[in-house]
PDB file of C-alpha atoms in Angstrom:
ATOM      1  CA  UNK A 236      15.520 -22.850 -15.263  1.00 65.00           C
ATOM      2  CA  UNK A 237      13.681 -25.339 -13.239  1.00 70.00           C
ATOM      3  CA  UNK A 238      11.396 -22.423 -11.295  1.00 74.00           C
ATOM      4  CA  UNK A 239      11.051 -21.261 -15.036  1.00 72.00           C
ATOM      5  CA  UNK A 240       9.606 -24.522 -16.005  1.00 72.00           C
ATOM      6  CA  UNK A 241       7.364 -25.074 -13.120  1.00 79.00           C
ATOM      7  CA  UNK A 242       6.428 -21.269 -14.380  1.00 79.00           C
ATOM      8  CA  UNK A 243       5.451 -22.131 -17.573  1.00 75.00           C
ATOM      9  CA  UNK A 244       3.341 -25.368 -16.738  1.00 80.00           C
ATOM     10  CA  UNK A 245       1.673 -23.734 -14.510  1.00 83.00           C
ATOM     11  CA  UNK A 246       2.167 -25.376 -11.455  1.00 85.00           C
ATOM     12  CA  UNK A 247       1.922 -22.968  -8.808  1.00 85.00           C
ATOM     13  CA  UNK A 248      -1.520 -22.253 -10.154  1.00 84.00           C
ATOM     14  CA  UNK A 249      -2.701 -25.594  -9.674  1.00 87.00           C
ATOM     15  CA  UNK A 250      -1.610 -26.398  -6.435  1.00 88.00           C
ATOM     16  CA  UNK A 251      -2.622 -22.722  -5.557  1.00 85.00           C
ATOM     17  CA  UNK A 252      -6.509 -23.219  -7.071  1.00 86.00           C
ATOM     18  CA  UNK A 253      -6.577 -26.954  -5.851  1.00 86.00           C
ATOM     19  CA  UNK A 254      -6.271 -25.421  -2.072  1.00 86.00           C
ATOM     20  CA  UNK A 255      -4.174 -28.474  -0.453  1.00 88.00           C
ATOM     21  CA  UNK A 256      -1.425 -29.996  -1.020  1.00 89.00           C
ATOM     22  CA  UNK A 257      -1.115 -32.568  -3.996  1.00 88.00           C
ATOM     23  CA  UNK A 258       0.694 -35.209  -4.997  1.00 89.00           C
ATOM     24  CA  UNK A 259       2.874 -35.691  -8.059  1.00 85.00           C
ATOM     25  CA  UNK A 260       0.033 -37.838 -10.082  1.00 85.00           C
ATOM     26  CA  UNK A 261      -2.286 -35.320  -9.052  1.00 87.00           C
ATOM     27  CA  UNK A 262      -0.043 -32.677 -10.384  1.00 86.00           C
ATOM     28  CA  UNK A 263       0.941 -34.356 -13.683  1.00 83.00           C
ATOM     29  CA  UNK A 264      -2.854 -35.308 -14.385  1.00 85.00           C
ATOM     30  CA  UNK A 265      -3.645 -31.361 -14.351  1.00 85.00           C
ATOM     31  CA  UNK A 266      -0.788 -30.066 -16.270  1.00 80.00           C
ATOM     32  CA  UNK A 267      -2.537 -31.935 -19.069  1.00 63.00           C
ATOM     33  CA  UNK A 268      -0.874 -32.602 -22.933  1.00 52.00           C
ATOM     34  CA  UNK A 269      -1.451 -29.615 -24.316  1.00 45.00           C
ATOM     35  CA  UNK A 270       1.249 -26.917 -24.071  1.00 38.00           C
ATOM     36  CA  UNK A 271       1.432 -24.270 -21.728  1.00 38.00           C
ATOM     37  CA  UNK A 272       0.844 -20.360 -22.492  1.00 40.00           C
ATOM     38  CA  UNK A 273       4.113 -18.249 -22.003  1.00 38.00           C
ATOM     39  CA  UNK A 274       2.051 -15.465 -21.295  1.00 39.00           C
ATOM     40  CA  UNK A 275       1.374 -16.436 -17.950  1.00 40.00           C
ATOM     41  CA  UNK A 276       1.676 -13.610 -15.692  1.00 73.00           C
ATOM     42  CA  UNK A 277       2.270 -15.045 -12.096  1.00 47.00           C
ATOM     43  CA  UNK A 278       3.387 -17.436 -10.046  1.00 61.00           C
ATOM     44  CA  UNK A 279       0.429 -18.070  -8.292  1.00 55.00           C
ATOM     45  CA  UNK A 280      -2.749 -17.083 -10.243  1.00 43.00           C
ATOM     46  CA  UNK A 281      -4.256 -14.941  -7.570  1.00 52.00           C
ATOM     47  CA  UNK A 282      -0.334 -13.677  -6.741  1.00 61.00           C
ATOM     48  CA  UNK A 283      -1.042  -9.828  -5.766  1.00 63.00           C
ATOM     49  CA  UNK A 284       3.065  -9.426  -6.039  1.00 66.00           C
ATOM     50  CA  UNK A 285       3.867 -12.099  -8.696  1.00 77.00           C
ATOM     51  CA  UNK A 286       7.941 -12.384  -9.878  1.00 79.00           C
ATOM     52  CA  UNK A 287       6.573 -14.389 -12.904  1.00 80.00           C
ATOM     53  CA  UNK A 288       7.626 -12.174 -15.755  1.00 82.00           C
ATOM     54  CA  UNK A 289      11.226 -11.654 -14.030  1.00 83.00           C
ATOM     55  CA  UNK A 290      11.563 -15.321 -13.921  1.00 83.00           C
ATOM     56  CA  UNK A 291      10.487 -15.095 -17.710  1.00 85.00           C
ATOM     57  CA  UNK A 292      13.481 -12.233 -18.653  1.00 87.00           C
ATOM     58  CA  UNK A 293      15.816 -14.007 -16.467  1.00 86.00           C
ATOM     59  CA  UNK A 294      15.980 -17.285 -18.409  1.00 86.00           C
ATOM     60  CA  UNK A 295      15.213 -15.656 -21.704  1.00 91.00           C
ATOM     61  CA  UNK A 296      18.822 -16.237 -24.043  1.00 92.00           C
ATOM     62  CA  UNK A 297      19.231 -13.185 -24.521  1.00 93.00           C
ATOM     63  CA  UNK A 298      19.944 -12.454 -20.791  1.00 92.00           C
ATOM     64  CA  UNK A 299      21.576 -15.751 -19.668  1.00 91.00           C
ATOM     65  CA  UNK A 300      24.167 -15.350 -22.731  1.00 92.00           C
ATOM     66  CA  UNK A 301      26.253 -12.577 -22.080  1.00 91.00           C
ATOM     67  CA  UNK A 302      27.693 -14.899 -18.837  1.00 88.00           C
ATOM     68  CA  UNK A 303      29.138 -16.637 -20.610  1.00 88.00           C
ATOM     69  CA  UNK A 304      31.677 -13.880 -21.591  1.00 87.00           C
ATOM     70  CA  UNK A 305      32.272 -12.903 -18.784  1.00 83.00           C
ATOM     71  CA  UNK A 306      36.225 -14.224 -19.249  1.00 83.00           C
ATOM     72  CA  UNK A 307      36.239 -12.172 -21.863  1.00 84.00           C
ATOM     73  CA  UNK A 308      35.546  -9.211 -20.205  1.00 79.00           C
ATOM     74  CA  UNK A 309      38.346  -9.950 -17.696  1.00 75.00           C
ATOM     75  CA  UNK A 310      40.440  -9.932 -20.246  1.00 78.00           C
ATOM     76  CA  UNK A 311      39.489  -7.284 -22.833  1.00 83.00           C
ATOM     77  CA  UNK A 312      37.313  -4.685 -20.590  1.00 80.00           C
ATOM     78  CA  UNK A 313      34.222  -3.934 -21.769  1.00 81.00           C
ATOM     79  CA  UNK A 314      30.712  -4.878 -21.078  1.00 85.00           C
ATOM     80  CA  UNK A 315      29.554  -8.692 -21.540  1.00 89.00           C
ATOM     81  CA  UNK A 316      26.054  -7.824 -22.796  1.00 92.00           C
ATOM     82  CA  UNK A 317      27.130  -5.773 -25.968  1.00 92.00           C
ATOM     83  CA  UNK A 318      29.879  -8.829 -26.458  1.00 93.00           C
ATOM     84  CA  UNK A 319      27.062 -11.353 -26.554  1.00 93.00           C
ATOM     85  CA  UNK A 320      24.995  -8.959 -28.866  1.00 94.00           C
ATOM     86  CA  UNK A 321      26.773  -6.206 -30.361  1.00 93.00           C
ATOM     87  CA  UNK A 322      24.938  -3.444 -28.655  1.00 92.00           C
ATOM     88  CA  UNK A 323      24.015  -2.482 -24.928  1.00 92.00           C
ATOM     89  CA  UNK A 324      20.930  -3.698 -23.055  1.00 89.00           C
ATOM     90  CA  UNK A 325      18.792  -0.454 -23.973  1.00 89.00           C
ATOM     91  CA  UNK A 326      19.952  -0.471 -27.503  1.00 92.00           C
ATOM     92  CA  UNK A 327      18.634  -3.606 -28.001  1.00 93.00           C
ATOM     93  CA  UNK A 328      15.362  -3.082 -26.664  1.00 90.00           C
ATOM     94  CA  UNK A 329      14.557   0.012 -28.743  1.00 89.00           C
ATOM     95  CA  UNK A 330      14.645  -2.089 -31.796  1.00 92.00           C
ATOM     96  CA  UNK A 331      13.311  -5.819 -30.740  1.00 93.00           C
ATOM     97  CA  UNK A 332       9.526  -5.293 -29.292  1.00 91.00           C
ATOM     98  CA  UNK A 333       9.834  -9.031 -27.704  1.00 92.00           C
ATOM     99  CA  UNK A 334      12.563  -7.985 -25.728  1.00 92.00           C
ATOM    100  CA  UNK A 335      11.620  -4.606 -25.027  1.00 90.00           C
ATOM    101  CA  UNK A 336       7.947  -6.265 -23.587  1.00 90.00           C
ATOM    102  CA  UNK A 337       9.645  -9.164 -21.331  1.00 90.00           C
ATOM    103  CA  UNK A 338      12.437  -6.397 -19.901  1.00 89.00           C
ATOM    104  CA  UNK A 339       9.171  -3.800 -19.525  1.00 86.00           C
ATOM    105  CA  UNK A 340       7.180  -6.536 -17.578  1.00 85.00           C
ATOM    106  CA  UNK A 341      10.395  -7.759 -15.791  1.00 87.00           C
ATOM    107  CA  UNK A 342      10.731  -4.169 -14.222  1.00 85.00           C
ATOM    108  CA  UNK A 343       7.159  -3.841 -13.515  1.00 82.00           C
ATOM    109  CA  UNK A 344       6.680  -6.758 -11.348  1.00 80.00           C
ATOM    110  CA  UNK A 345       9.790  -5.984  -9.130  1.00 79.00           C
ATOM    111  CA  UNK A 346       8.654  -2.221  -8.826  1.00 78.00           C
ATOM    112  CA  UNK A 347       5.615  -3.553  -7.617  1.00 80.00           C
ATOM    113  CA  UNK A 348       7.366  -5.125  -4.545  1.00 80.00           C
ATOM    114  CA  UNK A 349       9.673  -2.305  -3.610  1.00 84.00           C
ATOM    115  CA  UNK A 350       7.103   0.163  -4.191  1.00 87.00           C
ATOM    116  CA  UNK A 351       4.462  -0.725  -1.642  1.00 88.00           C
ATOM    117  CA  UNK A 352       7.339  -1.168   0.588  1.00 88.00           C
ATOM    118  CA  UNK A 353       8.135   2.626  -0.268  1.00 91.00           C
ATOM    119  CA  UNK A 354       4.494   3.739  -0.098  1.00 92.00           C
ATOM    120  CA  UNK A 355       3.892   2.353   3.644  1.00 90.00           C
ATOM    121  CA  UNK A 356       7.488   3.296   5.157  1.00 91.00           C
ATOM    122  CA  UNK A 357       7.998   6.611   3.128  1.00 94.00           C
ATOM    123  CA  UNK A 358       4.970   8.122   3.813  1.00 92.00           C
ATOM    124  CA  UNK A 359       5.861  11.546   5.391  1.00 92.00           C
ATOM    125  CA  UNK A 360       8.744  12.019   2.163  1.00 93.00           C
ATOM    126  CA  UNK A 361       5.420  11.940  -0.117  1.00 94.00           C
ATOM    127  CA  UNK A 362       3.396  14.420   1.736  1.00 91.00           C
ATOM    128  CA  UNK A 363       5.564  17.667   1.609  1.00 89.00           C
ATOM    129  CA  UNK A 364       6.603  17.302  -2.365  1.00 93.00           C
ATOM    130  CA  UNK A 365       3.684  18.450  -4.965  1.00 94.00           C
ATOM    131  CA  UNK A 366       5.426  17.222  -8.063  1.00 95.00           C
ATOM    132  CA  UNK A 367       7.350  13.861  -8.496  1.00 97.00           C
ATOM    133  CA  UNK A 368       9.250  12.858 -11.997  1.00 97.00           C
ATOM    134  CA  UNK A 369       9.847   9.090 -11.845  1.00 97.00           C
ATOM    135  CA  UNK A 370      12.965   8.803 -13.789  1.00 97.00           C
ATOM    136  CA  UNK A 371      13.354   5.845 -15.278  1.00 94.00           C
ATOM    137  CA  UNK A 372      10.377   4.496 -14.375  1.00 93.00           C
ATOM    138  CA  UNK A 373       9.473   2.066 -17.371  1.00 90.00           C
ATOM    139  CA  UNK A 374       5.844   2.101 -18.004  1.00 90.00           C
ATOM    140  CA  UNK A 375       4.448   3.979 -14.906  1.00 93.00           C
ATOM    141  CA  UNK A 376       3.733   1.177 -12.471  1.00 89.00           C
ATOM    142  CA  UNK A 377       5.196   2.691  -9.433  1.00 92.00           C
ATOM    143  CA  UNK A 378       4.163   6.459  -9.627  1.00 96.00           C
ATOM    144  CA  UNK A 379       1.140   5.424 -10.573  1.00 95.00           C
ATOM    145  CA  UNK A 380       0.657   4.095  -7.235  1.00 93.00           C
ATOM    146  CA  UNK A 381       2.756   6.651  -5.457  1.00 96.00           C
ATOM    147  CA  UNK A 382       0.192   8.892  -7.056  1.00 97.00           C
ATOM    148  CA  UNK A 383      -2.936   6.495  -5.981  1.00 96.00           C
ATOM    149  CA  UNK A 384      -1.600   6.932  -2.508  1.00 95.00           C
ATOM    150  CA  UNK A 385      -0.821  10.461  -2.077  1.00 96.00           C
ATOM    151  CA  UNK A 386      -3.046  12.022  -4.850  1.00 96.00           C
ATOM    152  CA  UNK A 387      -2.219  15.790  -4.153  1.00 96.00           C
ATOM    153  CA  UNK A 388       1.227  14.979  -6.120  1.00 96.00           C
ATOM    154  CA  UNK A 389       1.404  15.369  -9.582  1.00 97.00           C
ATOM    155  CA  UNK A 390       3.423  12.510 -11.072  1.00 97.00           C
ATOM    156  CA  UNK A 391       5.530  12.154 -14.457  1.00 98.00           C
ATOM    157  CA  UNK A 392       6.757   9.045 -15.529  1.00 97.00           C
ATOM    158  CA  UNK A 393      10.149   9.634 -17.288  1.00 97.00           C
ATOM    159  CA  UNK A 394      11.536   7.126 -19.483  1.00 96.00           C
ATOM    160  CA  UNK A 395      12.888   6.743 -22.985  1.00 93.00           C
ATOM    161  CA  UNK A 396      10.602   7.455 -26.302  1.00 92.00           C
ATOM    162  CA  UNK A 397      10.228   3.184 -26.725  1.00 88.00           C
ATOM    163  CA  UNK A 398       9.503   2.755 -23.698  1.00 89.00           C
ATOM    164  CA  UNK A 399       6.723   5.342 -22.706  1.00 93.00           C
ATOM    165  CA  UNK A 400       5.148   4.525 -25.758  1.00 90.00           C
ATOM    166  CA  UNK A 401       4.032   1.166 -24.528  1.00 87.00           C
ATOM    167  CA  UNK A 402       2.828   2.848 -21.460  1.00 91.00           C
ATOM    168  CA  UNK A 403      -1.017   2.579 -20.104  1.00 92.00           C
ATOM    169  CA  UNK A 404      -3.052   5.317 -19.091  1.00 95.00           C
ATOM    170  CA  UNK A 405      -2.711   6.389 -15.199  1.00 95.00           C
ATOM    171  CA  UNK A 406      -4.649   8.700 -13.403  1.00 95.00           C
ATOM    172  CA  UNK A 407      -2.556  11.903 -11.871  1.00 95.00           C
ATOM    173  CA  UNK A 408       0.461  10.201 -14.370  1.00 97.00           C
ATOM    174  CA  UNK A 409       1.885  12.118 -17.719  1.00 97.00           C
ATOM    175  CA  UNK A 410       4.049   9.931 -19.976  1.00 97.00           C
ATOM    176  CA  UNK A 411       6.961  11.741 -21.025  1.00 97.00           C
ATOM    177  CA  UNK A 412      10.090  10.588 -23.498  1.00 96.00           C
ATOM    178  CA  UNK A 413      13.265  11.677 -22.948  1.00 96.00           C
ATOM    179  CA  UNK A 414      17.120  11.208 -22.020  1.00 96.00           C
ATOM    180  CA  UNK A 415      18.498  11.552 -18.490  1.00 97.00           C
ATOM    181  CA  UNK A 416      21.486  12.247 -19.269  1.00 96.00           C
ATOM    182  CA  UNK A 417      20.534  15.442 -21.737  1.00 97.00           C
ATOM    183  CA  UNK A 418      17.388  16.897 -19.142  1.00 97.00           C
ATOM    184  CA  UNK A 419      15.272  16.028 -16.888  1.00 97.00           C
ATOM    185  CA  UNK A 420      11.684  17.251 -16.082  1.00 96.00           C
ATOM    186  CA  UNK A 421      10.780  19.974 -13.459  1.00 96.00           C
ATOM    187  CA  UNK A 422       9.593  18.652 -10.236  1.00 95.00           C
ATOM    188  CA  UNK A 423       9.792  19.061  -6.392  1.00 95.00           C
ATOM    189  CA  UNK A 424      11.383  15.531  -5.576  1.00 95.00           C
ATOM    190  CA  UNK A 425      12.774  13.374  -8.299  1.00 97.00           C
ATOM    191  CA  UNK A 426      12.866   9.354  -8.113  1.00 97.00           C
ATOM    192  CA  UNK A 427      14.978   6.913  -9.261  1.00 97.00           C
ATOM    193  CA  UNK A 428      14.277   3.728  -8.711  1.00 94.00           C
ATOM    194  CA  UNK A 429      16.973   0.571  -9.526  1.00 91.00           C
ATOM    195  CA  UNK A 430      18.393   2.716 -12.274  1.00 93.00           C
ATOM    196  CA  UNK A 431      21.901   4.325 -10.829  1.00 94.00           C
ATOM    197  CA  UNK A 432      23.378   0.835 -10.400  1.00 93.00           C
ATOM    198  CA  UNK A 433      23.093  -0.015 -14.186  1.00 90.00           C
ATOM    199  CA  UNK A 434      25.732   3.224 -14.587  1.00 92.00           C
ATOM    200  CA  UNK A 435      29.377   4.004 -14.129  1.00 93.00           C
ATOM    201  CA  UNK A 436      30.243   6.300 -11.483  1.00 96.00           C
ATOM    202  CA  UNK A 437      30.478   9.386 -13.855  1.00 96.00           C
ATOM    203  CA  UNK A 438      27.360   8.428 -16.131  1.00 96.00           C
ATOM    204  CA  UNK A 439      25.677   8.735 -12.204  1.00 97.00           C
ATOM    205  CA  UNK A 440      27.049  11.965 -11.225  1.00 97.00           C
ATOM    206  CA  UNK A 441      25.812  13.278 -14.747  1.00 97.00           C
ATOM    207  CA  UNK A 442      22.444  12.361 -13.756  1.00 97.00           C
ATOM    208  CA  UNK A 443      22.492  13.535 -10.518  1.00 97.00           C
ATOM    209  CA  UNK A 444      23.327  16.986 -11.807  1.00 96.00           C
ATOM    210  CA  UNK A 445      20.932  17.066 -13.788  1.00 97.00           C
ATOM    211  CA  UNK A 446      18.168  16.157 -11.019  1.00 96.00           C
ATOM    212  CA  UNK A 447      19.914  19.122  -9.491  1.00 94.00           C
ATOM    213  CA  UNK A 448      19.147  21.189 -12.318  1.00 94.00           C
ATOM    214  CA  UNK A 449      15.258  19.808 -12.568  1.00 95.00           C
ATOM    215  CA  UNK A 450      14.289  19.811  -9.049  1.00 92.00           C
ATOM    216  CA  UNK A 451      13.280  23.282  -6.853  1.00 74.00           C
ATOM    217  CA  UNK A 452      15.154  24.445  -4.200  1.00 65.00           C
ATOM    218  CA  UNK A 453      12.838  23.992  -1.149  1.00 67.00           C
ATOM    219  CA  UNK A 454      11.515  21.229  -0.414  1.00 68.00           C
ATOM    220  CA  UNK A 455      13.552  19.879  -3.437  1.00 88.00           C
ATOM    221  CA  UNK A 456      15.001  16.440  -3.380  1.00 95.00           C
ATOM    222  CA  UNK A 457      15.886  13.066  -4.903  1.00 97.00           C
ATOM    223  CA  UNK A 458      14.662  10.084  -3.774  1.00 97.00           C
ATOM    224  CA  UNK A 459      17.409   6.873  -4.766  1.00 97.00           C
ATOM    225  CA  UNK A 460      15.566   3.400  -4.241  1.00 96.00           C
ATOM    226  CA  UNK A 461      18.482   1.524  -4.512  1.00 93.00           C
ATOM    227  CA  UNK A 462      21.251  -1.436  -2.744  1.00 90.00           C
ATOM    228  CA  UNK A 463      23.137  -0.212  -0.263  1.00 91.00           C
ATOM    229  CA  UNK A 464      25.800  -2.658   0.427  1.00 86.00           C
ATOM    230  CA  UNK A 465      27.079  -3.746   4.011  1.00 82.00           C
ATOM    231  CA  UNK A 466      30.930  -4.185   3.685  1.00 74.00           C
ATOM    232  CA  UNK A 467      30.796  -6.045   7.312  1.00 70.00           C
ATOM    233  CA  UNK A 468      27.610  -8.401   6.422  1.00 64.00           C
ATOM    234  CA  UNK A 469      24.728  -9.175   8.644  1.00 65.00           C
ATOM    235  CA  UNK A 470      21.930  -8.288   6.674  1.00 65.00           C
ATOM    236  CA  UNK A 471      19.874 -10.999   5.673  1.00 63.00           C
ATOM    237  CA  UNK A 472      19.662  -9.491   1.942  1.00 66.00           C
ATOM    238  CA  UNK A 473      23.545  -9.052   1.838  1.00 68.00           C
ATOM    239  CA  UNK A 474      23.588 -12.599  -0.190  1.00 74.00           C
ATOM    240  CA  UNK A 475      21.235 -11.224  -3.026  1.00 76.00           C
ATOM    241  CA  UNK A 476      22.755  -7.878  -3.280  1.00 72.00           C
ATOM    242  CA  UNK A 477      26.271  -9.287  -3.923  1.00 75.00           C
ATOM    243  CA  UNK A 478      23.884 -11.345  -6.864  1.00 79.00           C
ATOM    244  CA  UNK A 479      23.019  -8.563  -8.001  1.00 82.00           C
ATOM    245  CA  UNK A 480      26.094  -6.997  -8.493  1.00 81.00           C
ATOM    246  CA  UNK A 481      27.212  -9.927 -10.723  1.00 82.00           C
ATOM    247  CA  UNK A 482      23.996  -8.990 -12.999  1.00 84.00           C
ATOM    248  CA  UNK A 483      24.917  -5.453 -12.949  1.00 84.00           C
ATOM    249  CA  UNK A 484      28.431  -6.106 -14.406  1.00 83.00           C
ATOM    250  CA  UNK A 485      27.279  -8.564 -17.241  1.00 85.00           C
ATOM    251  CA  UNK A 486      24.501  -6.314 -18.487  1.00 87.00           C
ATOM    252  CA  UNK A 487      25.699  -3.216 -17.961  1.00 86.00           C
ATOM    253  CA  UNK A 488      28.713  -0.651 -18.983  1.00 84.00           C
ATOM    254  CA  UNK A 489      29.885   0.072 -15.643  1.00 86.00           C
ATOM    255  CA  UNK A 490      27.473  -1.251 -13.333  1.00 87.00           C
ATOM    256  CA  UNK A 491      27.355  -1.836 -10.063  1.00 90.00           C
ATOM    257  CA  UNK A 492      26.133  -2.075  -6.143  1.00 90.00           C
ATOM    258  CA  UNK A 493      27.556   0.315  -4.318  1.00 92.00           C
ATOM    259  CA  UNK A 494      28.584   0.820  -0.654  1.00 91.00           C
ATOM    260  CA  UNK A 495      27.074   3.843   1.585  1.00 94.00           C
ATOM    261  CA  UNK A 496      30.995   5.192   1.251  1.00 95.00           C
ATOM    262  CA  UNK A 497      30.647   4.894  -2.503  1.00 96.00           C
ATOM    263  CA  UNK A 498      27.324   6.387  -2.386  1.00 97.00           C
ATOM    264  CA  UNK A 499      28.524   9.599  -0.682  1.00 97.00           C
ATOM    265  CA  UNK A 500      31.211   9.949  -2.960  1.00 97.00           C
ATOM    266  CA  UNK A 501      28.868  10.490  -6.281  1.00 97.00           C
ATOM    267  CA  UNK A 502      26.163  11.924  -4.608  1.00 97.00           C
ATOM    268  CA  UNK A 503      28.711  14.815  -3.471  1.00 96.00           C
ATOM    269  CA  UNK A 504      30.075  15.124  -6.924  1.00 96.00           C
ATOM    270  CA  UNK A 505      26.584  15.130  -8.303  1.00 96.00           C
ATOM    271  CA  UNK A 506      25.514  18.121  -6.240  1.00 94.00           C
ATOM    272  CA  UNK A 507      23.813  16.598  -3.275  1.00 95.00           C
ATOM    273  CA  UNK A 508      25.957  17.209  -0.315  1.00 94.00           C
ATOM    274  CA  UNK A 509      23.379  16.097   2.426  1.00 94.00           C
ATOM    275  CA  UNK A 510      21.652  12.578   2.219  1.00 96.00           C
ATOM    276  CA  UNK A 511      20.349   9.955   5.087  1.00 96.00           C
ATOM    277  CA  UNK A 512      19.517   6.386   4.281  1.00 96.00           C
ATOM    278  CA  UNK A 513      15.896   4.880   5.466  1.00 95.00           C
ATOM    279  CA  UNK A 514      15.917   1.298   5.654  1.00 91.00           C
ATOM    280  CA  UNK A 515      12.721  -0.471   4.456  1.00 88.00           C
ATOM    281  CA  UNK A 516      11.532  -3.942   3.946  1.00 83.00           C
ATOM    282  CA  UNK A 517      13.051  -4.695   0.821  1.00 81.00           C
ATOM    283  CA  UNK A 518      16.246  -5.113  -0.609  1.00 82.00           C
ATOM    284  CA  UNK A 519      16.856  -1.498  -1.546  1.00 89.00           C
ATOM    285  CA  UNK A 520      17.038   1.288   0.945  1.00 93.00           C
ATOM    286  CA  UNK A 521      16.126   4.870   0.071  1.00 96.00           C
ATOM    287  CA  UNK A 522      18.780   7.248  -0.216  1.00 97.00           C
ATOM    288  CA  UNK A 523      17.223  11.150   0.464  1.00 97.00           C
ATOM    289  CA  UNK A 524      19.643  13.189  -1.155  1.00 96.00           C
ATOM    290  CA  UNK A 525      19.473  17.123  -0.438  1.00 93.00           C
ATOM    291  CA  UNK A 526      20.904  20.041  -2.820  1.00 90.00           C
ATOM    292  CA  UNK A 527      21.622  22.001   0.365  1.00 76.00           C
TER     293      UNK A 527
END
């Protein structure tokens, strides 16, 4: 709450446009009387790889609340985010725009992030696939640059119909509605991004097949951006991934971070018997699945 303050008085952009450090009268004096816009979209104004607007959707009420039923969920089962609110997380953001907007922008920034670490470490995946569906993949901020960077690939953004709809234009990028768990578009490699740990176990190995239903046989593949966690420890993001499975199992019906042995285990069942992990710079790794 405090970062979301500083945030929303903009004081990362002062200090950032004032070039030196500052004191606290110097800082006060700029903030000024007037209030501050919420539609600030960084941290620091010139921020390339700003985590303003997920700083934004994390404090908003409507995310914070559901921990604080999390007792009940020990109790009575169930997902804390559809206690707090009487429907899922997805539900509710096909029918309140605000919500829908700060989630949208939320996802963008962090794709951002992982994505240019994906572009520069993944670089040889890209070149042999001529197709790539994006599933998931909110308003088209990451293929859109996975397209930008390899531009031979034709790229599909694949999300659902409230979602796409607030998508901008991309070059080399078609927009596309639809359900992942009824079908999936035809491509050569498939990505998804942060979206298997929102799901159960068997909602993921109902995706997966049908990825192995959408995707061509040679040089067919899925690419999973996603936690892999380290039972033993040792990696200096092993702190935030344990975070995030707390989020995972407030806001969503089964979700979680999984281990590389829990991995295996749904990717087998989902039709993708062969898979290596690539570590990269982020907190995700990618998991290469293979049909074959």
């Amino acid at each position: 709450m405090a970062l979301k303050c500083a945030v929303e008085l903009r004081i990362p952009d002062i200090i950032h446009s004032h070039g030196c450090p500052m004191t606290l009268t110097q800082i006060a004096n700029e903030i000024g009387p007037t209030s501050p816009s919420l539609d600030i979209n960084c941290l620091a104004r010139d921020a390339e790889q700003s985590l303003a607007p997920l700083v934004f959707m994390r404090n908003n009420p409507l995310i914070m609340s559901p921990f604080q039923c999390l007792s009940q969920c020990v109790k009575e089962g169930g997902s804390a985010f559809q206690k707090a609110h009487g429907r899922e997380l997805f539900e509710l953001a096909s029918v309140n725009a605000e919500f829908n907007r700060l989630f949208n922008q939320a996802m963008a920034c962090t794709a951002r992030i992982t994505t240019k670490a994906l572009i520069s470490e993944y670089e040889e995946g890209f070149r042999c696939i001529g197709s790539l569906v994006d599933v998931g993949g909110g308003t088209g901020a990451a293929v859109a640059e996975i397209v930008k960077a390899h531009p031979h690939i034709k790229g599909t953004n694949f999300d659902l119909q409230h979602v796409v709809k607030t998508a901008p234009v991309y070059n080399g990028v078609t927009h596309v509605g639809g359900d992942m768990f009824k079908a999936i578009p035809h491509a050569d490699g498939i990505l998804m991004k942060s979206i298997m740990h929102n799901w159960a176990d068997e909602n993921c190995i109902k995706i997966l097949k049908n990825c192995r239903k959408a995707i061509s046989k040679k040089p067919g593949k899925v690419i999973i951006v996603e936690v892999v966690l380290q039972p033993g420890g040792g990696d200096p993001f092993d702190n935030i991934g344990l975070m995030f499975d707390l989020v995972m199992l407030t806001h969503f019906p089964g979700g979680k971070e999984r281990t590389e042995v829990e991995w295996k285990k749904i990717l087998e069942e989902g039709g993708f018997p062969r898979y290596k992990i690539i570590k990269i710079p982020a907190l995700q790794s990618i998991i290469e699945a293979y049909p074959e």
